[in-house]
Coordinates of C-alpha atoms in Angstrom, one line a residue:
M1 CA 96.9 134.1 98.1
L2 CA 95.0 132.4 95.5
V3 CA 92.5 130.3 96.0
W4 CA 91.7 127.1 94.1
G5 CA 88.3 128.6 92.2
K6 CA 87.2 129.1 89.2
T7 CA 90.2 131.6 88.2
L8 CA 92.5 129.6 89.2
Q9 CA 91.2 126.5 87.4
A10 CA 91.0 128.7 84.6
I11 CA 94.4 130.0 84.6
F12 CA 95.7 125.8 84.9
I13 CA 93.9 125.0 82.1
R14 CA 95.5 127.5 79.8
V15 CA 98.7 127.2 81.5
F16 CA 99.3 123.5 82.0
V17 CA 97.3 122.0 79.5
P18 CA 99.4 123.6 76.2
F19 CA 102.5 123.1 78.3
A20 CA 101.7 119.7 78.9
L21 CA 100.9 118.8 75.8
G22 CA 104.2 120.5 74.8
Y23 CA 106.7 117.7 76.8
L24 CA 104.0 114.9 75.3
L25 CA 105.2 116.0 71.8
S26 CA 109.1 116.4 73.4
Y27 CA 108.9 112.5 74.6
L28 CA 107.6 111.5 71.3
L29 CA 109.3 112.9 69.4
R30 CA 112.6 111.2 71.8
V31 CA 111.0 108.0 71.3
V32 CA 109.5 107.3 67.9
N33 CA 112.5 105.9 66.4
A34 CA 112.4 102.6 68.7
V35 CA 108.7 101.6 66.1
I36 CA 110.5 102.8 62.7
A37 CA 114.0 101.6 63.0
P38 CA 113.6 98.6 61.1
A39 CA 111.8 100.9 58.2
L40 CA 114.6 103.2 58.5
I41 CA 117.2 100.4 58.4
E42 CA 115.4 98.7 55.2
D43 CA 114.9 102.1 53.9
L44 CA 118.5 103.6 54.2
G45 CA 120.7 100.3 55.2
L46 CA 121.7 102.1 58.9
T47 CA 124.0 100.1 60.5
A48 CA 124.0 100.0 64.3
S49 CA 126.0 102.7 65.2
D50 CA 124.4 104.8 62.3
L51 CA 120.9 104.0 64.1
G52 CA 122.1 104.5 67.3
L53 CA 124.8 108.3 66.0
L54 CA 121.5 109.7 64.4
T55 CA 118.7 109.2 67.0
S56 CA 121.4 110.4 69.7
A57 CA 121.3 113.6 67.7
N58 CA 118.2 114.7 69.5
L59 CA 119.7 114.1 73.0
F60 CA 123.0 116.4 72.3
A61 CA 121.2 118.6 71.0
F62 CA 119.3 118.7 73.6
A63 CA 122.1 118.9 76.5
A64 CA 124.1 121.8 74.1
F65 CA 121.3 123.8 74.6
Q66 CA 120.7 123.4 77.6
L67 CA 122.6 127.0 78.8
P68 CA 121.5 129.4 76.4
L69 CA 118.1 127.8 76.9
G70 CA 118.2 129.5 80.5
V71 CA 118.9 132.9 79.3
L72 CA 116.3 132.7 76.8
L73 CA 113.5 131.8 78.9
D74 CA 114.8 134.5 82.4
R75 CA 115.2 137.4 79.4
Y76 CA 111.6 136.4 76.6
G77 CA 109.7 134.1 79.3
P78 CA 108.7 130.6 78.9
R79 CA 105.5 131.0 76.3
R80 CA 107.4 133.0 74.0
T81 CA 110.2 130.7 74.6
E82 CA 109.1 127.5 73.4
A83 CA 107.0 128.4 71.0
V84 CA 110.1 129.6 68.4
L85 CA 111.6 126.6 69.3
L86 CA 108.6 124.1 68.8
L87 CA 109.1 125.5 65.4
V88 CA 112.2 124.9 64.9
A89 CA 111.1 121.1 66.0
A90 CA 108.8 121.2 63.0
A91 CA 111.6 122.0 60.5
G92 CA 113.7 119.5 62.1
T93 CA 110.5 116.8 61.7
A94 CA 110.2 117.9 58.2
T95 CA 113.5 117.8 57.4
F96 CA 114.2 114.0 58.6
A97 CA 110.9 113.2 56.4
L98 CA 112.6 114.7 53.6
A99 CA 116.0 113.1 54.4
G100 CA 118.0 110.6 52.0
S101 CA 120.8 110.5 53.7
L102 CA 122.6 110.1 57.3
A103 CA 123.7 113.6 57.3
L104 CA 120.5 114.9 56.9
L105 CA 118.6 112.6 59.4
I106 CA 121.6 113.6 62.2
L107 CA 120.4 117.5 60.9
G108 CA 117.0 116.5 61.3
R109 CA 117.4 115.1 64.8
A110 CA 119.8 117.5 66.0
M111 CA 117.2 120.4 65.4
I112 CA 114.2 118.6 67.0
G113 CA 116.5 118.5 70.0
L114 CA 117.3 122.2 70.0
G115 CA 113.3 122.1 69.2
T116 CA 112.0 120.7 72.0
S117 CA 115.3 121.2 74.8
A118 CA 112.8 123.5 76.4
C119 CA 109.5 121.8 77.0
L120 CA 110.2 120.7 80.2
M121 CA 111.9 123.2 81.5
A122 CA 109.6 126.4 80.0
A123 CA 106.5 124.0 81.7
F124 CA 108.3 123.9 85.1
T125 CA 109.2 128.2 84.7
A126 CA 105.7 129.0 84.0
Y127 CA 103.8 126.7 86.4
A128 CA 105.8 128.8 89.0
L129 CA 105.2 132.2 87.7
W130 CA 101.3 131.5 87.3
L131 CA 100.4 128.6 90.2
P132 CA 100.3 128.3 94.0
K133 CA 103.9 127.2 95.4
E134 CA 101.5 124.5 97.2
K135 CA 100.5 123.3 94.0
L136 CA 103.5 122.8 92.1
P137 CA 105.1 119.1 93.3
A138 CA 101.4 117.6 92.1
V139 CA 101.4 120.3 88.8
N140 CA 104.8 118.9 88.0
G141 CA 104.0 115.2 88.5
Y142 CA 101.4 115.6 86.2
Q143 CA 103.8 117.2 83.3
M144 CA 106.2 114.1 84.3
V145 CA 102.7 112.1 84.0
A146 CA 102.3 113.8 80.5
G147 CA 105.7 112.6 79.0
G148 CA 104.5 109.4 79.7
I149 CA 101.6 109.5 77.7
G150 CA 103.8 110.5 75.5
A151 CA 105.8 107.3 75.2
L152 CA 102.9 105.8 74.9
I153 CA 101.7 107.3 72.1
G154 CA 104.9 106.6 70.4
T155 CA 104.7 102.9 70.4
T156 CA 101.4 100.8 69.3
P157 CA 99.7 104.7 68.1
I158 CA 102.4 105.2 65.8
E159 CA 103.5 102.4 64.5
Y160 CA 99.3 102.0 63.2
V161 CA 99.9 105.8 61.1
E162 CA 103.3 104.0 60.1
E163 CA 101.7 101.2 58.1
L164 CA 99.0 104.0 56.4
L165 CA 101.3 106.2 55.8
G166 CA 105.4 105.3 56.5
W167 CA 107.5 106.5 58.8
R168 CA 108.1 108.9 56.7
G169 CA 104.1 109.6 56.3
V170 CA 104.4 109.8 60.3
F171 CA 107.3 112.5 60.2
W172 CA 105.2 114.6 58.2
V173 CA 101.4 114.4 60.7
L174 CA 104.6 114.8 63.6
T175 CA 105.5 118.3 61.5
A176 CA 101.9 119.4 61.6
V177 CA 101.7 118.9 65.2
A178 CA 104.2 121.0 66.0
V179 CA 103.3 123.7 64.5
C180 CA 100.4 123.4 65.8
M181 CA 101.1 123.2 69.5
S182 CA 103.5 126.6 68.7
A183 CA 100.3 128.4 67.7
L184 CA 98.2 126.8 70.4
L185 CA 100.9 127.3 73.1
Y186 CA 101.7 130.8 71.8
T187 CA 97.6 132.2 71.8
M188 CA 96.4 129.9 75.0
V189 CA 99.1 130.7 77.5
P190 CA 98.2 134.3 79.7
Q191 CA 101.3 136.8 79.1
R192 CA 100.3 138.8 82.1
N193 CA 102.6 136.8 84.8
E194 CA 105.4 136.1 81.9
R195 CA 108.5 137.1 83.3
V196 CA 110.7 138.9 80.4
G197 CA 113.5 141.2 80.6
G198 CA 115.8 139.0 82.7
T199 CA 119.5 140.3 82.9
E200 CA 120.6 136.9 82.9
T201 CA 124.2 136.5 80.6
L202 CA 125.2 133.0 79.0
R203 CA 128.6 133.9 80.7
E204 CA 126.7 134.6 84.4
A205 CA 125.1 130.9 83.1
I206 CA 128.0 129.2 82.8
G207 CA 129.8 130.9 86.3
G208 CA 126.7 129.1 88.1
V209 CA 127.1 125.4 86.3
R210 CA 131.1 125.9 87.1
R211 CA 129.8 127.2 90.7
V212 CA 127.8 123.5 91.5
F213 CA 130.9 121.6 89.4
W214 CA 133.0 122.5 92.2
S215 CA 131.3 120.8 95.0
P216 CA 132.2 118.1 96.1
L217 CA 128.6 116.4 97.2
F218 CA 127.5 117.5 93.6
W219 CA 130.7 114.8 92.8
R220 CA 129.9 112.4 94.9
V221 CA 126.3 112.0 93.4
A222 CA 126.3 112.8 90.2
P223 CA 128.1 110.4 88.6
L224 CA 125.4 107.6 90.0
C225 CA 122.7 109.5 88.8
V226 CA 123.6 110.1 85.3
G227 CA 124.4 106.8 84.7
S228 CA 120.9 105.8 85.1
Q229 CA 119.1 108.4 83.6
A230 CA 121.6 108.0 80.6
A231 CA 120.8 104.0 80.6
F232 CA 116.9 104.3 80.6
L233 CA 116.9 107.2 78.2
G234 CA 119.5 106.0 75.8
I235 CA 118.2 102.5 75.9
Q236 CA 113.8 102.9 76.0
S237 CA 114.3 105.9 73.5
L238 CA 115.7 103.7 70.8
W239 CA 117.6 100.6 71.8
L240 CA 114.8 98.3 73.6
G241 CA 112.5 98.3 70.1
P242 CA 115.4 96.8 68.1
W243 CA 116.1 94.2 71.0
F244 CA 112.3 93.3 71.3
H245 CA 113.0 92.6 66.7
D246 CA 116.2 90.9 67.3
V247 CA 116.3 89.2 70.1
A248 CA 112.8 88.5 71.2
G249 CA 111.5 87.9 68.2
L250 CA 108.4 90.3 67.7
N251 CA 107.1 91.9 64.2
N252 CA 106.4 95.1 64.5
R253 CA 102.8 95.1 65.6
G254 CA 104.6 92.7 69.1
T255 CA 107.4 95.4 69.2
A256 CA 105.2 98.7 69.3
D257 CA 102.8 96.5 71.8
A258 CA 106.1 95.8 74.3
L259 CA 106.8 99.2 73.9
F260 CA 103.6 100.4 74.8
Y261 CA 103.3 97.9 77.8
V262 CA 107.0 99.4 79.1
A263 CA 105.9 103.0 78.8
C264 CA 102.7 102.0 81.0
A265 CA 105.1 100.4 83.6
M266 CA 107.2 104.4 83.4
V267 CA 103.8 106.0 83.6
A268 CA 102.8 104.3 86.8
S269 CA 106.6 104.7 87.9
Y270 CA 106.2 108.1 87.9
M271 CA 102.7 108.4 89.4
C272 CA 103.6 106.2 91.8
L273 CA 106.8 108.0 92.6
A274 CA 105.5 111.6 94.2
V275 CA 103.5 109.3 97.1
I276 CA 106.8 106.2 97.7
T277 CA 109.1 109.5 98.6
G278 CA 106.7 111.2 100.3
Y279 CA 106.1 108.4 103.0
L280 CA 109.7 107.8 102.9
S281 CA 110.5 111.1 103.7
K282 CA 108.3 111.4 106.3
R283 CA 109.9 108.6 107.9
G284 CA 113.0 110.1 108.1
V285 CA 114.4 108.5 104.7
G286 CA 116.1 111.6 102.3
A287 CA 115.6 112.1 98.6
I288 CA 119.0 111.5 97.6
R289 CA 119.2 107.9 99.9
I290 CA 115.5 107.2 98.0
S291 CA 116.7 108.4 94.9
V292 CA 120.3 105.1 95.8
I293 CA 118.1 103.2 96.6
G294 CA 116.1 103.0 93.6
M295 CA 118.7 103.3 91.5
S296 CA 120.5 100.3 92.6
I297 CA 117.5 98.4 92.3
F298 CA 118.0 99.5 88.4
I299 CA 120.5 98.2 88.1
V300 CA 120.1 95.1 89.5
M301 CA 117.3 94.7 86.6
Q302 CA 119.8 95.9 84.0
L303 CA 122.0 92.4 85.5
V304 CA 119.1 90.3 85.4
V305 CA 118.6 91.2 81.6
V306 CA 122.4 90.8 80.8
F307 CA 123.0 87.5 83.3
E308 CA 119.1 86.3 81.8
V309 CA 118.5 85.2 85.9
V310 CA 115.1 84.3 84.7
P311 CA 114.0 84.7 81.4
V312 CA 113.4 87.9 79.8
T313 CA 110.3 89.1 78.5
V314 CA 108.1 92.1 78.6
V315 CA 107.0 91.8 81.8
T316 CA 111.1 92.4 82.7
W317 CA 111.3 95.0 81.1
M318 CA 108.2 96.8 82.7
V319 CA 109.4 96.3 85.9
W320 CA 112.8 97.6 84.6
A321 CA 111.0 100.9 83.8
F322 CA 109.2 100.8 86.9
T323 CA 112.8 101.2 88.8
A324 CA 114.4 103.5 85.9
T325 CA 112.2 107.0 87.3
Y326 CA 114.4 107.4 90.4
G327 CA 117.2 108.7 89.0
I328 CA 114.8 112.1 89.2
V329 CA 114.9 112.0 92.8
C330 CA 118.6 112.7 92.7
Y331 CA 117.4 116.4 91.6
A332 CA 115.5 117.2 94.8
G333 CA 117.8 115.7 96.9
L334 CA 120.8 117.8 95.5
T335 CA 118.8 121.1 95.1
Q336 CA 118.3 120.7 98.7
R337 CA 121.5 120.3 99.5
F338 CA 122.3 123.6 98.2
P339 CA 121.7 127.2 98.7
T340 CA 118.9 128.3 96.8
S341 CA 120.2 130.7 94.6
L342 CA 121.9 127.3 93.0
A343 CA 119.1 125.4 92.6
D344 CA 118.2 126.2 88.8
P345 CA 122.5 125.9 88.1
V346 CA 121.7 122.2 89.8
V347 CA 119.3 120.8 87.8
T348 CA 121.0 122.5 84.7
A349 CA 123.9 121.1 85.5
I350 CA 122.6 117.4 86.3
N351 CA 120.8 117.9 83.0
L352 CA 123.9 118.9 81.1
L353 CA 125.2 115.5 82.1
A354 CA 122.4 113.4 81.5
F355 CA 122.1 114.2 78.2
F356 CA 125.2 114.0 77.0
G357 CA 125.7 110.6 78.5
A358 CA 122.5 109.5 76.8
F359 CA 123.9 110.8 73.8
A360 CA 127.2 108.7 74.8
V361 CA 124.7 105.3 75.5
Q362 CA 122.6 105.8 72.8
W363 CA 125.5 105.6 69.8
G364 CA 127.6 103.2 72.1
V365 CA 125.8 100.8 72.2
G366 CA 125.1 100.8 68.7
V367 CA 128.6 100.7 68.1
I368 CA 129.4 97.6 70.9
I369 CA 126.3 96.0 68.5
D370 CA 128.5 96.4 65.5
F371 CA 131.1 94.2 66.0
W372 CA 129.0 91.3 66.1
P373 CA 127.9 90.1 62.5
L374 CA 124.1 90.4 61.9
T375 CA 122.0 87.4 62.2
E376 CA 120.4 85.2 59.0
S377 CA 117.2 87.3 59.4
G378 CA 119.3 90.2 58.9
G379 CA 118.9 91.7 62.3
F380 CA 121.5 92.3 64.8
H381 CA 123.3 90.1 67.0
P382 CA 122.2 89.6 70.6
E383 CA 125.2 88.9 71.7
G384 CA 125.6 92.9 70.8
Y385 CA 123.0 93.5 72.8
R386 CA 124.1 91.6 75.9
W387 CA 127.9 93.0 75.5
A388 CA 126.2 96.8 75.3
F389 CA 123.8 96.5 77.8
G390 CA 126.2 94.6 80.0
I391 CA 129.0 97.7 80.1
V392 CA 126.3 100.1 80.2
A393 CA 125.2 97.9 83.7
A394 CA 128.8 97.9 84.5
I395 CA 129.4 101.8 84.0
Q396 CA 126.6 102.4 87.0
I397 CA 128.1 99.7 89.1
V398 CA 131.3 102.2 89.5
A399 CA 129.0 104.6 90.2
L400 CA 127.5 103.8 93.0
A401 CA 130.7 102.1 94.1
W402 CA 132.2 105.2 94.0
F403 CA 129.2 106.9 96.2
L404 CA 129.9 104.5 98.9
V405 CA 133.2 105.3 98.4
F406 CA 133.4 109.1 97.9
R407 CA 131.6 110.1 101.5
T408 CA 131.8 113.7 101.7
E409 CA 128.5 115.6 102.4
R410 CA 130.3 119.2 101.4
V411 CA 128.8 121.7 99.4
V412 CA 132.2 124.0 98.4
E413 CA 131.6 126.9 96.2
S414 CA 134.3 128.0 93.9
P415 CA 136.1 131.1 94.8
G416 CA 135.6 133.0 91.3

């Protein structure tokens, strides 16, 4: 058994730091359009649906690559897989920086999504290979905090860079960062314990997910979990920035600062999540119940925004972000209910649905907003945001009702 001594500390630095920085970059790339959206709209004449589609291409490619990603991680290990994919992300940021049309912007964002698709799962795989099991919950929590820091950097710091270099300059800087991250990860992470030469095929990966999809328990919990995650990812990583600009009337710097505070609330939530879930678990409250309670509060906060129960300010959105993270607790809750052999397929199945759902939310919000005319100042209409966010909340209310009505606890595997 390894002890937490100098050797393990060195391993921790060589393994955790590169993968955490990779996830930081992944989250930064996911949210950066929320800050640069006004410049994209002005320079390229984008509609709301155009903006939603090009930004959500990241999420679509991310989701579509989850099954092949599992096979690559099994065969080539997390170090090589993520290092190569980060070069794809760098090619995507370069394409985005050069783009002069909507088609090229979409292509660039899709390449970014594919290139960052391994940044979380490769890290979890590497930590499981290198670090003691008792350290994994804390280290995985630190990994989520690293993503939150990426969201922080994607606000006011990015706005400063945009002021200096323009939105294209932002993406050239991100291109250089992605290349450096790839090189750092490939050279810094040790190779000795890396799992390579796995035999899992894409057909077997699909078969594992199909067995999960056969389970009534999965379909009791998944709609609410997916709806919550999709709403948070779809709104926080794009539409919250334009909302602050068009509805709250903030300028570019004020919008970036507001997004910074919201990201701070998200990071604080991730840091508190382990403490809260640990406290409740010791008192007999299961992970799924904890997650459902948190997601229900998240729905309430969305209704507060839609119906303006109180004046909607930055603080309101900070509370919204703080309650939005409980959907991830479903991952642990579901894996506890399934056989150990299906743990990875369970996570893959939720990721597939969550990111495809986030793609639908991000693009769908733009489509709905386009039903209203632009305001006199040239911004998107506040009523468009209200209806779009209201429909997203309504979908989650239906999913919550389904969870409460569909009472099965059975895990049934497919016969195939």
